[in-house]
Amino acid sequence: MNETTQQRMPVVVIILGMAIPTLITWLYFDLLASASAIAQKAAYAGGKLSQVGILLVAIWIWRQMAKPSPNSNPLANNLTLKAWVVFGILSGLVIGFTAICVFYWVLVPLGVMEPAKIAASEKLQSMGVNSPAILIGIALFYAFLHSGFEELYWRGFVFRGLAEHLAVTPAICLSSLAFMSHHVLVLAKFFGYGSIMTYLLALSVAIGGAIWGALYHRCGSLIPGWISHALVDAAIFIVGYQLVFA
């Protein structure tokens, strides 16, 4: 990493950044599970605002440090950004297609998705998502906008901050595990903490986070990872739509 100063992102800011998403998810997914849709949405919105807040704090700190990009060569291996974007598209398509195939050809035949189908339907109803059109709107938001925010947050903030204190590989692993942690709460809501599916799918999330972290480190841009992440999220919502409404 090419640094012009020995200053680093304070560890407490990074720890807060890693912990806030899990606390948010626990609040609106578990603690307020029986509350009204308005209360759940308000908790979700408040949580996201807290993420934006800590992200802005991190950006402000880096501006005070006048830190450069975390890569000395932002276009590693002489690849252009366009080439990395193509890689992001291909990786997103491969991961997303694999997820859909596993759903249709493995999970559905085994019957392991039935508990998730019931839990997902109940959760969507409690949040006022009672039609395919609403779910499609949410899917578009998450796939194309929220995925970009997550890349900015988890790779542009958490991974980059950790990489100031750790070697690249541990920073990728730790940021990916933190990225996974709030997904464990969501998956456990659908499959249960005693189901191996919860942890297998959570591990898949961590692997995805590691791929996008490595991609950001290699090319110095969040765009390829954002594209890959968006395509994967789109595939997940295709599965969710089929699970709940098909």
CSV table of C-alpha atoms in Angstrom, one decimal:
chain,number,residue,atom,x,y,z
A,1,MET,CA,0.0,0.0,0.0
A,2,ASN,CA,1.4,3.4,-1.0
A,3,GLU,CA,1.0,5.7,2.0
A,4,THR,CA,2.3,9.2,2.2
A,5,THR,CA,1.7,9.4,6.0
A,6,GLN,CA,1.8,7.0,8.9
A,7,GLN,CA,-1.7,8.1,10.0
A,8,ARG,CA,-4.4,5.4,9.9
A,9,MET,CA,-8.1,5.1,10.3
A,10,PRO,CA,-8.9,4.8,14.0
A,11,VAL,CA,-9.6,1.2,15.0
A,12,VAL,CA,-12.7,2.2,16.9
A,13,VAL,CA,-14.3,3.7,13.7
A,14,ILE,CA,-13.6,0.5,11.8
A,15,ILE,CA,-15.0,-1.7,14.6
A,16,LEU,CA,-18.2,0.4,14.7
A,17,GLY,CA,-18.4,0.2,11.0
A,18,MET,CA,-18.3,-3.6,11.2
A,19,ALA,CA,-20.7,-3.9,14.1
A,20,ILE,CA,-23.5,-1.5,13.0
A,21,PRO,CA,-25.0,-3.5,10.2
A,22,THR,CA,-25.4,-6.6,12.5
A,23,LEU,CA,-26.9,-4.5,15.2
A,24,ILE,CA,-29.3,-3.0,12.7
A,25,THR,CA,-30.3,-6.4,11.4
A,26,TRP,CA,-30.9,-7.7,14.9
A,27,LEU,CA,-33.1,-4.7,15.7
A,28,TYR,CA,-35.5,-4.8,12.8
A,29,PHE,CA,-35.3,-8.5,11.9
A,30,ASP,CA,-35.4,-10.0,15.4
A,31,LEU,CA,-36.3,-7.5,18.1
A,32,LEU,CA,-39.0,-5.9,16.1
A,33,ALA,CA,-40.1,-9.0,14.2
A,34,SER,CA,-43.6,-8.7,15.7
A,35,ALA,CA,-43.9,-4.9,15.4
A,36,SER,CA,-45.8,-3.0,12.8
A,37,ALA,CA,-44.5,-2.6,9.3
A,38,ILE,CA,-44.0,1.1,10.0
A,39,ALA,CA,-41.8,0.4,13.0
A,40,GLN,CA,-39.7,-2.1,11.1
A,41,LYS,CA,-39.2,0.2,8.2
A,42,ALA,CA,-38.4,3.1,10.6
A,43,ALA,CA,-35.8,1.0,12.3
A,44,TYR,CA,-34.3,-0.1,9.0
A,45,ALA,CA,-34.1,3.5,7.8
A,46,GLY,CA,-32.6,4.7,11.0
A,47,GLY,CA,-30.0,1.9,10.8
A,48,LYS,CA,-29.0,2.8,7.3
A,49,LEU,CA,-28.7,6.4,8.3
A,50,SER,CA,-26.3,5.4,11.0
A,51,GLN,CA,-24.3,3.5,8.4
A,52,VAL,CA,-24.2,6.6,6.2
A,53,GLY,CA,-23.1,8.6,9.2
A,54,ILE,CA,-20.1,6.4,10.1
A,55,LEU,CA,-19.2,6.3,6.4
A,56,LEU,CA,-19.2,10.1,6.2
A,57,VAL,CA,-17.0,10.2,9.4
A,58,ALA,CA,-14.5,7.8,7.7
A,59,ILE,CA,-14.4,9.9,4.6
A,60,TRP,CA,-13.9,13.0,6.6
A,61,ILE,CA,-11.0,11.4,8.5
A,62,TRP,CA,-9.3,10.3,5.3
A,63,ARG,CA,-9.7,13.7,3.8
A,64,GLN,CA,-7.9,15.1,6.9
A,65,MET,CA,-5.1,12.6,6.4
A,66,ALA,CA,-4.9,13.4,2.6
A,67,LYS,CA,-4.6,9.7,2.0
A,68,PRO,CA,-4.1,8.3,-1.5
A,69,SER,CA,-5.8,5.3,-3.1
A,70,PRO,CA,-5.1,2.0,-1.2
A,71,ASN,CA,-3.2,0.7,-4.3
A,72,SER,CA,0.1,2.0,-5.6
A,73,ASN,CA,-0.9,0.7,-9.0
A,74,PRO,CA,-4.7,1.2,-9.4
A,75,LEU,CA,-4.8,-0.8,-12.7
A,76,ALA,CA,-2.8,-3.8,-11.6
A,77,ASN,CA,-1.3,-6.3,-14.1
A,78,ASN,CA,-1.6,-3.6,-16.9
A,79,LEU,CA,-5.4,-4.3,-17.2
A,80,THR,CA,-7.5,-1.3,-17.9
A,81,LEU,CA,-10.6,-0.5,-15.9
A,82,LYS,CA,-12.7,-1.7,-18.9
A,83,ALA,CA,-11.1,-5.1,-18.6
A,84,TRP,CA,-11.9,-5.2,-14.9
A,85,VAL,CA,-15.5,-4.2,-15.6
A,86,VAL,CA,-15.8,-7.2,-18.0
A,87,PHE,CA,-14.4,-9.4,-15.2
A,88,GLY,CA,-17.0,-8.0,-12.8
A,89,ILE,CA,-19.8,-8.7,-15.3
A,90,LEU,CA,-18.6,-12.3,-15.9
A,91,SER,CA,-18.0,-13.1,-12.2
A,92,GLY,CA,-21.5,-11.7,-11.4
A,93,LEU,CA,-23.1,-13.8,-14.1
A,94,VAL,CA,-21.3,-16.9,-13.1
A,95,ILE,CA,-22.1,-16.6,-9.4
A,96,GLY,CA,-25.7,-15.6,-10.0
A,97,PHE,CA,-26.3,-18.4,-12.5
A,98,THR,CA,-24.7,-20.9,-10.1
A,99,ALA,CA,-27.0,-19.7,-7.3
A,100,ILE,CA,-30.1,-20.1,-9.5
A,101,CYS,CA,-29.0,-23.6,-10.7
A,102,VAL,CA,-28.4,-24.7,-7.1
A,103,PHE,CA,-31.8,-23.4,-6.1
A,104,TYR,CA,-33.7,-25.2,-8.8
A,105,TRP,CA,-31.7,-28.4,-9.2
A,106,VAL,CA,-30.5,-29.0,-5.6
A,107,LEU,CA,-32.4,-27.1,-2.9
A,108,VAL,CA,-35.9,-27.4,-4.3
A,109,PRO,CA,-35.7,-31.1,-5.0
A,110,LEU,CA,-34.3,-31.7,-1.5
A,111,GLY,CA,-37.2,-29.8,0.0
A,112,VAL,CA,-34.9,-27.6,2.2
A,113,MET,CA,-36.5,-24.4,0.9
A,114,GLU,CA,-40.0,-25.1,2.3
A,115,PRO,CA,-39.2,-23.6,5.8
A,116,ALA,CA,-37.6,-20.6,4.1
A,117,LYS,CA,-40.6,-20.1,1.8
A,118,ILE,CA,-43.0,-19.9,4.8
A,119,ALA,CA,-40.7,-17.6,6.8
A,120,ALA,CA,-40.0,-15.4,3.8
A,121,SER,CA,-43.7,-15.0,3.1
A,122,GLU,CA,-44.5,-14.1,6.7
A,123,LYS,CA,-41.6,-11.6,6.9
A,124,LEU,CA,-42.6,-9.9,3.6
A,125,GLN,CA,-46.2,-9.7,4.7
A,126,SER,CA,-45.2,-8.1,8.1
A,127,MET,CA,-43.3,-5.4,6.2
A,128,GLY,CA,-46.1,-4.7,3.8
A,129,VAL,CA,-44.6,-6.4,0.8
A,130,ASN,CA,-47.7,-8.2,-0.4
A,131,SER,CA,-47.5,-8.2,-4.2
A,132,PRO,CA,-45.0,-9.2,-6.9
A,133,ALA,CA,-44.8,-5.6,-8.1
A,134,ILE,CA,-43.6,-4.3,-4.7
A,135,LEU,CA,-41.0,-7.1,-4.4
A,136,ILE,CA,-39.7,-6.3,-7.9
A,137,GLY,CA,-39.4,-2.7,-7.0
A,138,ILE,CA,-37.4,-3.6,-3.8
A,139,ALA,CA,-35.3,-6.0,-5.9
A,140,LEU,CA,-34.4,-3.2,-8.4
A,141,PHE,CA,-33.4,-1.0,-5.5
A,142,TYR,CA,-31.2,-3.6,-3.8
A,143,ALA,CA,-29.6,-5.0,-7.0
A,144,PHE,CA,-28.6,-1.7,-8.6
A,145,LEU,CA,-28.4,0.9,-5.8
A,146,HIS,CA,-28.0,-0.9,-2.4
A,147,SER,CA,-25.3,-3.1,-3.8
A,148,GLY,CA,-23.3,0.0,-4.7
A,149,PHE,CA,-23.7,1.3,-1.2
A,150,GLU,CA,-22.6,-2.0,0.2
A,151,GLU,CA,-19.5,-2.0,-1.9
A,152,LEU,CA,-18.7,1.6,-0.9
A,153,TYR,CA,-19.3,0.7,2.8
A,154,TRP,CA,-17.7,-2.8,3.0
A,155,ARG,CA,-14.9,-2.5,0.5
A,156,GLY,CA,-14.3,1.2,0.3
A,157,PHE,CA,-14.5,1.8,4.0
A,158,VAL,CA,-14.2,-1.4,6.1
A,159,PHE,CA,-11.7,-3.3,4.0
A,160,ARG,CA,-9.7,-0.2,3.2
A,161,GLY,CA,-9.6,0.8,6.8
A,162,LEU,CA,-8.5,-2.7,7.9
A,163,ALA,CA,-5.8,-2.7,5.2
A,164,GLU,CA,-4.2,0.2,6.9
A,165,HIS,CA,-3.6,-1.9,10.0
A,166,LEU,CA,-3.3,-5.5,8.5
A,167,ALA,CA,-1.9,-7.3,5.5
A,168,VAL,CA,-4.2,-7.5,2.5
A,169,THR,CA,-5.3,-11.1,3.0
A,170,PRO,CA,-6.2,-10.8,6.7
A,171,ALA,CA,-8.0,-7.5,5.9
A,172,ILE,CA,-10.0,-9.2,3.1
A,173,CYS,CA,-10.9,-12.1,5.4
A,174,LEU,CA,-11.9,-10.0,8.4
A,175,SER,CA,-14.0,-7.6,6.3
A,176,SER,CA,-15.7,-10.5,4.5
A,177,LEU,CA,-16.6,-12.2,7.8
A,178,ALA,CA,-18.0,-8.9,9.1
A,179,PHE,CA,-19.9,-8.6,5.9
A,180,MET,CA,-21.2,-12.1,6.5
A,181,SER,CA,-22.3,-11.6,10.1
A,182,HIS,CA,-25.5,-9.7,9.6
A,183,HIS,CA,-26.5,-12.2,6.8
A,184,VAL,CA,-26.3,-15.0,9.4
A,185,LEU,CA,-29.2,-13.3,11.3
A,186,VAL,CA,-31.3,-13.0,8.1
A,187,LEU,CA,-30.6,-16.6,7.0
A,188,ALA,CA,-31.3,-17.9,10.5
A,189,LYS,CA,-34.7,-16.3,10.3
A,190,PHE,CA,-35.5,-18.3,7.3
A,191,PHE,CA,-33.7,-21.6,8.0
A,192,GLY,CA,-33.1,-21.6,11.8
A,193,TYR,CA,-29.8,-21.5,13.7
A,194,GLY,CA,-29.8,-25.3,13.8
A,195,SER,CA,-29.9,-25.7,10.0
A,196,ILE,CA,-26.6,-26.2,8.1
A,197,MET,CA,-28.2,-24.2,5.3
A,198,THR,CA,-27.9,-21.0,7.4
A,199,TYR,CA,-24.1,-21.4,7.6
A,200,LEU,CA,-23.5,-22.7,4.1
A,201,LEU,CA,-25.3,-19.8,2.6
A,202,ALA,CA,-23.6,-17.4,5.0
A,203,LEU,CA,-20.2,-18.8,4.0
A,204,SER,CA,-21.2,-18.1,0.4
A,205,VAL,CA,-21.8,-14.5,1.3
A,206,ALA,CA,-18.3,-14.3,2.9
A,207,ILE,CA,-16.7,-15.8,-0.2
A,208,GLY,CA,-18.5,-13.2,-2.3
A,209,GLY,CA,-17.3,-10.5,-0.1
A,210,ALA,CA,-13.7,-11.8,-0.4
A,211,ILE,CA,-14.0,-11.9,-4.2
A,212,TRP,CA,-15.2,-8.3,-4.3
A,213,GLY,CA,-12.6,-7.2,-1.7
A,214,ALA,CA,-9.8,-8.8,-3.8
A,215,LEU,CA,-11.2,-7.2,-6.9
A,216,TYR,CA,-11.2,-3.7,-5.3
A,217,HIS,CA,-7.7,-4.3,-4.1
A,218,ARG,CA,-6.5,-5.4,-7.5
A,219,CYS,CA,-8.0,-2.7,-9.7
A,220,GLY,CA,-8.4,0.2,-7.3
A,221,SER,CA,-12.0,0.9,-8.3
A,222,LEU,CA,-15.3,-0.1,-6.7
A,223,ILE,CA,-17.1,-0.2,-10.1
A,224,PRO,CA,-16.3,-3.8,-11.1
A,225,GLY,CA,-17.2,-5.2,-7.7
A,226,TRP,CA,-20.4,-3.2,-7.7
A,227,ILE,CA,-21.5,-4.6,-11.1
A,228,SER,CA,-20.7,-8.2,-9.9
A,229,HIS,CA,-22.5,-7.6,-6.6
A,230,ALA,CA,-25.5,-6.2,-8.5
A,231,LEU,CA,-25.8,-9.2,-10.8
A,232,VAL,CA,-25.6,-11.6,-7.8
A,233,ASP,CA,-28.2,-9.7,-5.9
A,234,ALA,CA,-30.5,-9.7,-9.0
A,235,ALA,CA,-30.1,-13.5,-9.1
A,236,ILE,CA,-30.9,-13.8,-5.4
A,237,PHE,CA,-34.1,-11.8,-5.9
A,238,ILE,CA,-35.1,-14.0,-8.8
A,239,VAL,CA,-34.8,-17.0,-6.4
A,240,GLY,CA,-36.8,-15.0,-3.8
A,241,TYR,CA,-39.5,-14.2,-6.2
A,242,GLN,CA,-39.8,-17.8,-7.3
A,243,LEU,CA,-39.8,-18.9,-3.7
A,244,VAL,CA,-42.6,-16.6,-2.5
A,245,PHE,CA,-44.8,-15.9,-5.5
A,246,ALA,CA,-44.3,-18.7,-8.1
